[in-house]
mmCIF file of N, CA and C in Angstrom:
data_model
loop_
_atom_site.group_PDB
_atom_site.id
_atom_site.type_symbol
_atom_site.label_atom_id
_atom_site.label_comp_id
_atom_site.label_asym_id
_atom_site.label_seq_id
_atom_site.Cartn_x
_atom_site.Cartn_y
_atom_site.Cartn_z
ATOM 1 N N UNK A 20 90.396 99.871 60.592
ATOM 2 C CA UNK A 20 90.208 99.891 62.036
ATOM 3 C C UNK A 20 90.458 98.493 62.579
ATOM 4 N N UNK A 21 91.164 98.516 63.970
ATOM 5 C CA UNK A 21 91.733 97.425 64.309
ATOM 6 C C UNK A 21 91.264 97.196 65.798
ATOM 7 N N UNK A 22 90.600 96.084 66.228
ATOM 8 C CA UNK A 22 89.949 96.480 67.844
ATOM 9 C C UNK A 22 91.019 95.560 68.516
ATOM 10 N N UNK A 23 91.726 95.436 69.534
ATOM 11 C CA UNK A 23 92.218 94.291 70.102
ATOM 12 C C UNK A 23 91.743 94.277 71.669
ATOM 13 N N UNK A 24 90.930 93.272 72.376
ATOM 14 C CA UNK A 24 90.619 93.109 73.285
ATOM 15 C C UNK A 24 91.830 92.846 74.422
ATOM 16 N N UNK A 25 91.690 93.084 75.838
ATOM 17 C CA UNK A 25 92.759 92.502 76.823
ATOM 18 C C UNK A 25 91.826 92.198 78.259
ATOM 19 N N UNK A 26 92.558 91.992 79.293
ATOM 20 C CA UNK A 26 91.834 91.835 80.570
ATOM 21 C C UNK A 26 90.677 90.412 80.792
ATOM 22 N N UNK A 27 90.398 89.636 80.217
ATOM 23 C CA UNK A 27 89.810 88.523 80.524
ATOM 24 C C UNK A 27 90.457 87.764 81.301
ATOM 25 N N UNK A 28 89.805 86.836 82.034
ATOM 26 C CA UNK A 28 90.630 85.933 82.697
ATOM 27 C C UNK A 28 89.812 84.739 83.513
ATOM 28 N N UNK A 29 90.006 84.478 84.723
ATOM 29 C CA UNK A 29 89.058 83.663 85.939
ATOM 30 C C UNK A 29 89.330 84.399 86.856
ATOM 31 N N UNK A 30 88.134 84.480 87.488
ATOM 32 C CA UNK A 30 87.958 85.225 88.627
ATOM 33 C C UNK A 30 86.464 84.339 89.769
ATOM 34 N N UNK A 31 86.626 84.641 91.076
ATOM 35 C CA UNK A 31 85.874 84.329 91.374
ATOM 36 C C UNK A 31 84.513 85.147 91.648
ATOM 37 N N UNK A 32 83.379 84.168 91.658
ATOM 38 C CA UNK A 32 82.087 85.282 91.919
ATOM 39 C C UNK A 32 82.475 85.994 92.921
ATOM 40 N N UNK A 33 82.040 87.504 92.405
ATOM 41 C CA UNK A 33 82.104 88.683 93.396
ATOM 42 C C UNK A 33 83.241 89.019 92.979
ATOM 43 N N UNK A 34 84.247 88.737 91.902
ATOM 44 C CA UNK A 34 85.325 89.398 91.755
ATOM 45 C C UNK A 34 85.131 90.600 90.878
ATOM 46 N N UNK A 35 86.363 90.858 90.615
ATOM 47 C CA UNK A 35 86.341 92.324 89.176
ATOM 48 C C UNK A 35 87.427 91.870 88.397
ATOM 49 N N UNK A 36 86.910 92.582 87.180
ATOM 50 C CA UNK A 36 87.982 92.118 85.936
ATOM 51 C C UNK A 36 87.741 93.991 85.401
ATOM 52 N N UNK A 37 88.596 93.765 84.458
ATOM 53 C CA UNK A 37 88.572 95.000 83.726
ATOM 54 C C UNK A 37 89.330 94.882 82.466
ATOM 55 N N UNK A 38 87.995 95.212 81.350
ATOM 56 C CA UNK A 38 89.176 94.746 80.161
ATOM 57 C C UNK A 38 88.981 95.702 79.073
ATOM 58 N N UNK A 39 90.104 95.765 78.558
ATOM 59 C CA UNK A 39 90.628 97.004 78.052
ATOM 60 C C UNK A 39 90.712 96.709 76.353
ATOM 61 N N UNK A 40 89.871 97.888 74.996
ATOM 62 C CA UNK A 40 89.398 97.584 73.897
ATOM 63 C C UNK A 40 90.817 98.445 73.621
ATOM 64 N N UNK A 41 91.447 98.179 72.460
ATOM 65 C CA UNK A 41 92.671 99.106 71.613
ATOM 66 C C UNK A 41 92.133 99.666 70.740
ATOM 67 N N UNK A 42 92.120 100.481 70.187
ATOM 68 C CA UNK A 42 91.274 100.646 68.538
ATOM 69 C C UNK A 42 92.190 101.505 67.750
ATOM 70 N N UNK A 43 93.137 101.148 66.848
ATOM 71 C CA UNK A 43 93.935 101.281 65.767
ATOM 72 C C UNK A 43 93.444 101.692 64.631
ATOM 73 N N UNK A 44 94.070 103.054 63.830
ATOM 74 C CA UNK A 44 93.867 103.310 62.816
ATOM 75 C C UNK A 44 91.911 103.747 62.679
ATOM 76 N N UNK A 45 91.508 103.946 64.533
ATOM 77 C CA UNK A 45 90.492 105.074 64.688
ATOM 78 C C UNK A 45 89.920 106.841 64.968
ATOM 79 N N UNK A 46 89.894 107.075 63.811
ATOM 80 C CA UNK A 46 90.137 108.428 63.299
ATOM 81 C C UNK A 46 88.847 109.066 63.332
ATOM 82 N N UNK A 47 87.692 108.244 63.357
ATOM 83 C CA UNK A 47 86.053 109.439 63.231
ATOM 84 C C UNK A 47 85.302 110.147 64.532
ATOM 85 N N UNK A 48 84.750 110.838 64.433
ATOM 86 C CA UNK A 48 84.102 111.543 65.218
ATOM 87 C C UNK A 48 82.823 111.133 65.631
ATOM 88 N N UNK A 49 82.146 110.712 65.230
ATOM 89 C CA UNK A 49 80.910 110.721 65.608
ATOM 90 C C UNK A 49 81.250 108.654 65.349
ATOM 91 N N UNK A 50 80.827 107.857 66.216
ATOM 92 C CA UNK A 50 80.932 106.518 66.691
ATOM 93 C C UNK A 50 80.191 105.744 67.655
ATOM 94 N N UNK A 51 79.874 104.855 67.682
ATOM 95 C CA UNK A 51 79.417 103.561 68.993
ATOM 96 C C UNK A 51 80.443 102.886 69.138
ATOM 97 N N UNK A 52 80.930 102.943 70.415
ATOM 98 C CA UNK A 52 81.896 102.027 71.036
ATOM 99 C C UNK A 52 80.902 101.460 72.019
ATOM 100 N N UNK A 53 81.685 99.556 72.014
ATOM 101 C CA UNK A 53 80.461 99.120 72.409
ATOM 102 C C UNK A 53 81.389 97.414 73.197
ATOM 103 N N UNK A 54 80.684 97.043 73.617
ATOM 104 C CA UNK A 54 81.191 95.177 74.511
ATOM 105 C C UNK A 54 79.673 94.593 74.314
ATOM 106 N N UNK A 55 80.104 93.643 73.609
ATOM 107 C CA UNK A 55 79.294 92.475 73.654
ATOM 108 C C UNK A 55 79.425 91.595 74.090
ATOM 109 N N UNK A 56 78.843 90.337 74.511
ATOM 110 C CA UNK A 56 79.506 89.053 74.652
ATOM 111 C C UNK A 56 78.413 87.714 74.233
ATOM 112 N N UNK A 57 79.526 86.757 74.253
ATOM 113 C CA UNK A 57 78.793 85.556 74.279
ATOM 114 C C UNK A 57 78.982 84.051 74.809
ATOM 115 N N UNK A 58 77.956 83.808 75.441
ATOM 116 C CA UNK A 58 78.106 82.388 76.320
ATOM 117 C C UNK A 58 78.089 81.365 75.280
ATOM 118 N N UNK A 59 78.788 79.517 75.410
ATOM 119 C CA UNK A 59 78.222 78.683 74.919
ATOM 120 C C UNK A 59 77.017 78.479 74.536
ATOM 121 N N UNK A 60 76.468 78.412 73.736
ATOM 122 C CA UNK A 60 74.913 77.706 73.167
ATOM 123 C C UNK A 60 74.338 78.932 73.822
ATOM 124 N N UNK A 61 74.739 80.059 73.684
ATOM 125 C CA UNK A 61 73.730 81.506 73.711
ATOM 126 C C UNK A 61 74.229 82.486 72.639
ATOM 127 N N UNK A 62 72.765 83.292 72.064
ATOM 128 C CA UNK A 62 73.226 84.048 71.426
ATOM 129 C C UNK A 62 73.977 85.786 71.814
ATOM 130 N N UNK A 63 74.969 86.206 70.852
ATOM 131 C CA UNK A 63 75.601 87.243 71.346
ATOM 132 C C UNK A 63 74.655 88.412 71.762
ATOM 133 N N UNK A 64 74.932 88.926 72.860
ATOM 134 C CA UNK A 64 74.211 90.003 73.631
ATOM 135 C C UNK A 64 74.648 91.050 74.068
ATOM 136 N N UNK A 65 74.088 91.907 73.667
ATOM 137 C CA UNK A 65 75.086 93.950 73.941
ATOM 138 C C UNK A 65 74.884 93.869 75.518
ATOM 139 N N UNK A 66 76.154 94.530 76.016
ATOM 140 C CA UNK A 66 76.678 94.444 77.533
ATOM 141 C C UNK A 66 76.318 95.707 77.860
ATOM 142 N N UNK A 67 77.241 96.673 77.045
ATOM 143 C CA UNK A 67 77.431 98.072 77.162
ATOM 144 C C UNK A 67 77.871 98.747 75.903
ATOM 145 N N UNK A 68 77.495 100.155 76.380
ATOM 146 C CA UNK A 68 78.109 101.076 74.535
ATOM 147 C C UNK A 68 78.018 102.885 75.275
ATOM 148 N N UNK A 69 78.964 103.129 74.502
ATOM 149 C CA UNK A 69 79.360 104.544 74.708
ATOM 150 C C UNK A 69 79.711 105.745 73.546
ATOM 151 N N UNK A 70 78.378 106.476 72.977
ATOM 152 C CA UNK A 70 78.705 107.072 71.894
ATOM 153 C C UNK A 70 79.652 108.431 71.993
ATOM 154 N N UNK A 71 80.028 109.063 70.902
ATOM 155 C CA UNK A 71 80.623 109.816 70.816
ATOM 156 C C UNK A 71 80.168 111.280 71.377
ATOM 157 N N UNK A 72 79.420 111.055 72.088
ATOM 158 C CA UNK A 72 79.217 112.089 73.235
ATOM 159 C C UNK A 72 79.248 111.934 74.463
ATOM 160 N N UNK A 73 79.586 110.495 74.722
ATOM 161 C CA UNK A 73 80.462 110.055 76.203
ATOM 162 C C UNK A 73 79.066 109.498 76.729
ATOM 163 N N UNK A 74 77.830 109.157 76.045
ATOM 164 C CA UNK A 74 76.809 108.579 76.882
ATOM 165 C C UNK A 74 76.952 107.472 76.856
ATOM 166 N N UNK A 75 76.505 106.905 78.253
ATOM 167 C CA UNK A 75 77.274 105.392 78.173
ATOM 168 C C UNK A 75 75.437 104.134 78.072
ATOM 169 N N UNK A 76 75.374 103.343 77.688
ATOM 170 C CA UNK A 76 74.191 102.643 77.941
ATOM 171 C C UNK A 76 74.702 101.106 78.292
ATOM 172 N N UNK A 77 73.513 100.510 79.338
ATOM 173 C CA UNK A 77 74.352 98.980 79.820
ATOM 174 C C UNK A 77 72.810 98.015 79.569
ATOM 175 N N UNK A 78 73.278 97.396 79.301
ATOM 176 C CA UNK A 78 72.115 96.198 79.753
ATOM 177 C C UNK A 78 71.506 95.709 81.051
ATOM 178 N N UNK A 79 70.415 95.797 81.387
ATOM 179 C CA UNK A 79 69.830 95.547 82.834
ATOM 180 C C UNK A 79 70.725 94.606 83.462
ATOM 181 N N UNK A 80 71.069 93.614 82.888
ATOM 182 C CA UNK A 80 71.685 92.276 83.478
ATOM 183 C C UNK A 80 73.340 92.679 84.330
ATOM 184 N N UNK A 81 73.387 94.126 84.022
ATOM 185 C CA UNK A 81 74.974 94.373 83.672
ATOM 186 C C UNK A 81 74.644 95.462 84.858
ATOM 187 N N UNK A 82 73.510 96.201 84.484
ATOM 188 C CA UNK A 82 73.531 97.840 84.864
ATOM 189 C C UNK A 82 74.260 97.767 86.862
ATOM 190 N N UNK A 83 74.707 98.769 87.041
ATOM 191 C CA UNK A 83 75.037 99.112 88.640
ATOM 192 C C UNK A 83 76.406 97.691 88.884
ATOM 193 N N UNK A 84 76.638 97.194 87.855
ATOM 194 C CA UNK A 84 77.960 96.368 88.380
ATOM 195 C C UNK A 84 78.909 96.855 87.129
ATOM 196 N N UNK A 85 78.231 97.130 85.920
ATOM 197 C CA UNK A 85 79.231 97.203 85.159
ATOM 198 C C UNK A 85 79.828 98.904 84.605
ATOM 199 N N UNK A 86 80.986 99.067 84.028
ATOM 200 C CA UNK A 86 80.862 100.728 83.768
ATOM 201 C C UNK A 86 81.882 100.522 82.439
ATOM 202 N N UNK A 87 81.319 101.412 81.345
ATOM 203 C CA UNK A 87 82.080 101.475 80.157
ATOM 204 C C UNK A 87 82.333 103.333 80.332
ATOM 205 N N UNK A 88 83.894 102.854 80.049
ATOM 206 C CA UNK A 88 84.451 104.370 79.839
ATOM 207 C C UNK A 88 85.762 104.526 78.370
ATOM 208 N N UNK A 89 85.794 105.419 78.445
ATOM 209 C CA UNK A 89 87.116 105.972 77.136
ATOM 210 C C UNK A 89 88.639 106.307 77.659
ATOM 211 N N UNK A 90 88.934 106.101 77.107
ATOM 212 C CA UNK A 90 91.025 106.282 77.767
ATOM 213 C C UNK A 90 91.511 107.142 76.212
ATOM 214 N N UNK A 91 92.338 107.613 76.516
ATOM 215 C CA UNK A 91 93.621 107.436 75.414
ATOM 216 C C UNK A 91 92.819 108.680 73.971
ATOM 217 N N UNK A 92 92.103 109.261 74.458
ATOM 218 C CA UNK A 92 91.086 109.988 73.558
ATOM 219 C C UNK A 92 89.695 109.316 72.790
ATOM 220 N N UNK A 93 90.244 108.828 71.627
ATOM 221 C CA UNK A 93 89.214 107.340 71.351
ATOM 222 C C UNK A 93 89.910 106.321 71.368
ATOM 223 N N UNK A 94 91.152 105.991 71.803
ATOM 224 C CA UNK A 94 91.331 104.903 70.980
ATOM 225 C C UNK A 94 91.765 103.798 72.391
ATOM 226 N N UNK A 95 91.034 104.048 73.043
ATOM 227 C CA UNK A 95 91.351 102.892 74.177
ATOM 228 C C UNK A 95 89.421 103.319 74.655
ATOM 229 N N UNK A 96 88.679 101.923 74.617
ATOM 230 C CA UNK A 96 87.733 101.825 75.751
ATOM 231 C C UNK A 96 87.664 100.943 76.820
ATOM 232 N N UNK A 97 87.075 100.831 77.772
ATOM 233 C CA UNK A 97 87.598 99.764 79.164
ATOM 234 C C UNK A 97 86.047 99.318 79.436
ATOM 235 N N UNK A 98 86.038 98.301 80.014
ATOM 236 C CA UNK A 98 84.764 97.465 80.698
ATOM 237 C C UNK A 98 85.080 97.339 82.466
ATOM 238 N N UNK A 99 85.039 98.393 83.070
ATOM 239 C CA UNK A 99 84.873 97.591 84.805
ATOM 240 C C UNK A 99 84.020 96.510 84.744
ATOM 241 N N UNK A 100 84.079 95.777 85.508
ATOM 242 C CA UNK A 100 82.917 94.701 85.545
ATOM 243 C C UNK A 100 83.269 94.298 87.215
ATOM 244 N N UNK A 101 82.648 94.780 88.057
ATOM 245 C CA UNK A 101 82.497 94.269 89.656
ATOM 246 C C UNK A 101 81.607 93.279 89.378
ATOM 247 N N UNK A 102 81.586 93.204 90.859
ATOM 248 C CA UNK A 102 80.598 92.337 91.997
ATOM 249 C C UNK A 102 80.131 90.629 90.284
ATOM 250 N N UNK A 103 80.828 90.165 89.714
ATOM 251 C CA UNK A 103 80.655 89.201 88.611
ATOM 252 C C UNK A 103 80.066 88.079 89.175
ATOM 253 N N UNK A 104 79.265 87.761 88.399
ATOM 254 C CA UNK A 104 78.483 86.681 88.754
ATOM 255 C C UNK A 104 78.879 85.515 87.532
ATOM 256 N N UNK A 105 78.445 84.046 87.968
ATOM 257 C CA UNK A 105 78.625 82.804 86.836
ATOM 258 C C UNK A 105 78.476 82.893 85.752
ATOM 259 N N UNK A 106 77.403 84.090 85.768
ATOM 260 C CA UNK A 106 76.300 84.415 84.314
ATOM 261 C C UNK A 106 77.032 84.918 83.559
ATOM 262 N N UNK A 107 78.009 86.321 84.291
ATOM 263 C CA UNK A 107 78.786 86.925 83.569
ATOM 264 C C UNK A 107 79.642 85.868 82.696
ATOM 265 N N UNK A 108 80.376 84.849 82.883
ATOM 266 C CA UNK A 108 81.261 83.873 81.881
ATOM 267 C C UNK A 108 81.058 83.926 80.313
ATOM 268 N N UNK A 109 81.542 84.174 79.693
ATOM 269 C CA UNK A 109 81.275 84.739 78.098
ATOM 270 C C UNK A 109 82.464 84.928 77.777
ATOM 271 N N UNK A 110 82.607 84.622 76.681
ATOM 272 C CA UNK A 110 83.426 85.646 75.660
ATOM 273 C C UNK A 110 83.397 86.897 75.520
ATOM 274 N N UNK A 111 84.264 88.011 75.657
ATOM 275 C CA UNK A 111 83.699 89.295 75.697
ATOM 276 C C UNK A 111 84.162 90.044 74.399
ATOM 277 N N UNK A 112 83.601 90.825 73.197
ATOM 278 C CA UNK A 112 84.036 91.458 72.326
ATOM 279 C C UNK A 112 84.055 92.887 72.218
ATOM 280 N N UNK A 113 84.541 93.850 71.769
ATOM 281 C CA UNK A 113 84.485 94.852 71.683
ATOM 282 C C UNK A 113 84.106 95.477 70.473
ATOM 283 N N UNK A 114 83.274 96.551 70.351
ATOM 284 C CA UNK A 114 82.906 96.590 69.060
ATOM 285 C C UNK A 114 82.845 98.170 68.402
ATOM 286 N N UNK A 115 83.055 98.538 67.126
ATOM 287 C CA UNK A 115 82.782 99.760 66.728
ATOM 288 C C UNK A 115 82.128 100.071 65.731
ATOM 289 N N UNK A 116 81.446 101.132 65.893
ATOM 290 C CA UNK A 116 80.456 101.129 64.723
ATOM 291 C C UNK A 116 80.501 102.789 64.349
ATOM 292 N N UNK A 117 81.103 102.933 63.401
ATOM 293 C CA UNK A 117 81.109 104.630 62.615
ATOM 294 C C UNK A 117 79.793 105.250 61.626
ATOM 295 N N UNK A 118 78.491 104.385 61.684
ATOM 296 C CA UNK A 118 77.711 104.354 60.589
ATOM 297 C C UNK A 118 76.590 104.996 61.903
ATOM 298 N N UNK A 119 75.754 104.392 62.929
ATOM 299 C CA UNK A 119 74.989 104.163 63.718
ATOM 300 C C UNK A 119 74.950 105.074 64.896
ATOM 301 N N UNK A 120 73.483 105.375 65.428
ATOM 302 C CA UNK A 120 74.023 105.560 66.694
ATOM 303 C C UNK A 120 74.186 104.359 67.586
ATOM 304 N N UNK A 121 74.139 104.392 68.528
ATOM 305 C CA UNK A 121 74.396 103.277 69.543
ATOM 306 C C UNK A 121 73.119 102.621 69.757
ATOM 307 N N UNK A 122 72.127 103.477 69.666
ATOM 308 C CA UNK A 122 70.857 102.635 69.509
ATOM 309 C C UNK A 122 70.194 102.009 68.392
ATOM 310 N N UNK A 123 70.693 102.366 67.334
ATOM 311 C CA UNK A 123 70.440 102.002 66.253
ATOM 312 C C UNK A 123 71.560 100.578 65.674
ATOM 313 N N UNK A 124 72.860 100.934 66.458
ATOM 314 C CA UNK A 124 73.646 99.858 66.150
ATOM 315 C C UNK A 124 73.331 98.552 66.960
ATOM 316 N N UNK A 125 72.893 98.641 68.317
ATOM 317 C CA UNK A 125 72.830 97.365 68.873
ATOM 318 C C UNK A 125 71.889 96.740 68.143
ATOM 319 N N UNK A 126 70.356 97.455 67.747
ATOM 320 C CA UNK A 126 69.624 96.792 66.922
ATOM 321 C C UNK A 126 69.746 96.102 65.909
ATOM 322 N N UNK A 127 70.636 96.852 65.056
ATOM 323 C CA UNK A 127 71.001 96.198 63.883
ATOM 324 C C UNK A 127 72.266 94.923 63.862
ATOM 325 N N UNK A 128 73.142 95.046 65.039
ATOM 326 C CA UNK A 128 73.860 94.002 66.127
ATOM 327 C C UNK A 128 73.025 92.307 66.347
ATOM 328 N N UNK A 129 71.769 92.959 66.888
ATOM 329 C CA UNK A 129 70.977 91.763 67.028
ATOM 330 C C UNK A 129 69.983 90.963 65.812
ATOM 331 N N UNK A 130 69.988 92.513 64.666
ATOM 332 C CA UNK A 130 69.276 91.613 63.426
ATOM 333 C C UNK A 130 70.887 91.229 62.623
ATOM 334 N N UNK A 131 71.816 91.277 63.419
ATOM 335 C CA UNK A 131 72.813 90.798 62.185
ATOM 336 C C UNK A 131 73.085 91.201 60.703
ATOM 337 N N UNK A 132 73.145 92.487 60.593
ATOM 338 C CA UNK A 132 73.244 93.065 59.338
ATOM 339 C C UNK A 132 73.981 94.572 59.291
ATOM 340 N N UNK A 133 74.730 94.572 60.378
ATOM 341 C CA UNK A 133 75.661 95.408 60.353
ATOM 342 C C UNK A 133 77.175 95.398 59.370
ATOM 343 N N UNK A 134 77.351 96.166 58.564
ATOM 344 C CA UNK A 134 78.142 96.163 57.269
ATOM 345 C C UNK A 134 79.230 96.370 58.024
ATOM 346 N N UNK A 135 80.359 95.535 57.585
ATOM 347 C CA UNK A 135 81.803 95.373 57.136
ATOM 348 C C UNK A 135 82.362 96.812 57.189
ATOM 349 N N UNK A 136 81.454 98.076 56.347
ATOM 350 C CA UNK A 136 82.432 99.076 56.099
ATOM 351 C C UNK A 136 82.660 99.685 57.127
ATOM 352 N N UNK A 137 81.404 99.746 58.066
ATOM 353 C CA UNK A 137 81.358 100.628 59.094
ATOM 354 C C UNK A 137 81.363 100.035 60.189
ATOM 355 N N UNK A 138 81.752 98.484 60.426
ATOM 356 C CA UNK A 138 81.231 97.952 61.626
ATOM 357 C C UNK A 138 82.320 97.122 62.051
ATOM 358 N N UNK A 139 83.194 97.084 63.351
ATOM 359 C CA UNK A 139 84.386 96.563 63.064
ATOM 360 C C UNK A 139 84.560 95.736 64.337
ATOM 361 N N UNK A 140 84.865 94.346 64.675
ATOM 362 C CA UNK A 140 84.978 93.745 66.067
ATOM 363 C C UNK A 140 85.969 93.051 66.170
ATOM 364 N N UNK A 141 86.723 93.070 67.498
ATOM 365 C CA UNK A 141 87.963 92.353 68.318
ATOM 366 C C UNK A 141 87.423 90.784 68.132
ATOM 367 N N UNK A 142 88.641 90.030 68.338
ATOM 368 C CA UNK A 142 88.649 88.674 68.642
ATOM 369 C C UNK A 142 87.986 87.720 69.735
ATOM 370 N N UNK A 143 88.546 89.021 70.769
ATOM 371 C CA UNK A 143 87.426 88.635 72.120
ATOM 372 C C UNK A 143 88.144 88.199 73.080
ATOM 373 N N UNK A 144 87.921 88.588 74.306
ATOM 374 C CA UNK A 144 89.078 88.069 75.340
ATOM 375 C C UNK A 144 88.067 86.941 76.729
ATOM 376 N N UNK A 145 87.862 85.933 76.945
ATOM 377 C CA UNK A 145 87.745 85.195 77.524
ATOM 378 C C UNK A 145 87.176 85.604 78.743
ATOM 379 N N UNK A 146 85.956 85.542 79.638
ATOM 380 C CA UNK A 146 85.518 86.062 80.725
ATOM 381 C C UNK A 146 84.940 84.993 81.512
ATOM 382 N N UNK A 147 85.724 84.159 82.996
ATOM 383 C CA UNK A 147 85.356 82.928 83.151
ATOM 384 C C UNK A 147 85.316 83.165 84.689
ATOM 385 N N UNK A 148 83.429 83.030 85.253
ATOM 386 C CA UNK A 148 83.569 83.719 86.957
ATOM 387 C C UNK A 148 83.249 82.220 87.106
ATOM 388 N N UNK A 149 83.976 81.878 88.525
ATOM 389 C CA UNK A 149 83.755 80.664 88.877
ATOM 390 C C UNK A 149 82.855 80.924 90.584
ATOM 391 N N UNK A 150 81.786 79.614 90.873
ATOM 392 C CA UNK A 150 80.856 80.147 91.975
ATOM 393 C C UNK A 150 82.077 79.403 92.859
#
């Protein structure tokens, strides 16, 4: 499995970005598709995630500006991200997880012990809101 991130960029506060996950050589059914990100000198933090029953979950910080959806069957997911604030600025990653549910994966996301076999993340595409 292959994730490739797109859509990062600069934008100003109050703008929108929208960035778009690829996922190659993704074939399973049951999954967490998911965006994380991370600021300088902060640790990485779940944005949004969308399991294989199309339920989507966001982080308070995110919720009512941001929207994770599916394209392309599975193999494209997207991040709207309106109304962006400074805070938003991060690195943004995309992530998949074939082992977990989505609640079980962010957890294990944040204890850092999500396995290689089942757990697979993009490079990350750049997210920079200027005030």
């Amino acid at each position: 499995v292959r994730l490739a991130e797109s859509g990062g960029g600069l934008v100003q506060e109050g703008g929108s970005l929208r960035l778009s996950c690829a996922a190659s050589g993704f074939t399973y059914s049951t999954y967490c598709l998911g965006w994380f990100r991370q600021a300088p000198g902060k640790e990485r933090e779940w944005v949004a995630s969308v399991d294989s029953d199309g339920n989507p979950g966001y982080a308070d910080s995110v919720k009512g500006r941001f929207t994770i959806s599916q394209g392309n069957g599975k193999k494209k997911v997207y991040l709207q991200m309106n109304s962006l604030k400074p805070e938003d600025t991060a690195m943004y990653y995309c992530m998949a997880d074939t082992r977990f549910t989505c609640d079980l994966t962010i957890k294990h996301a944040y204890q850092d012990d999500l396995s290689s076999d089942d757990n697979y993340w993009g490079q990350g595409t750049q997210v920079t809101i200027s005030s």
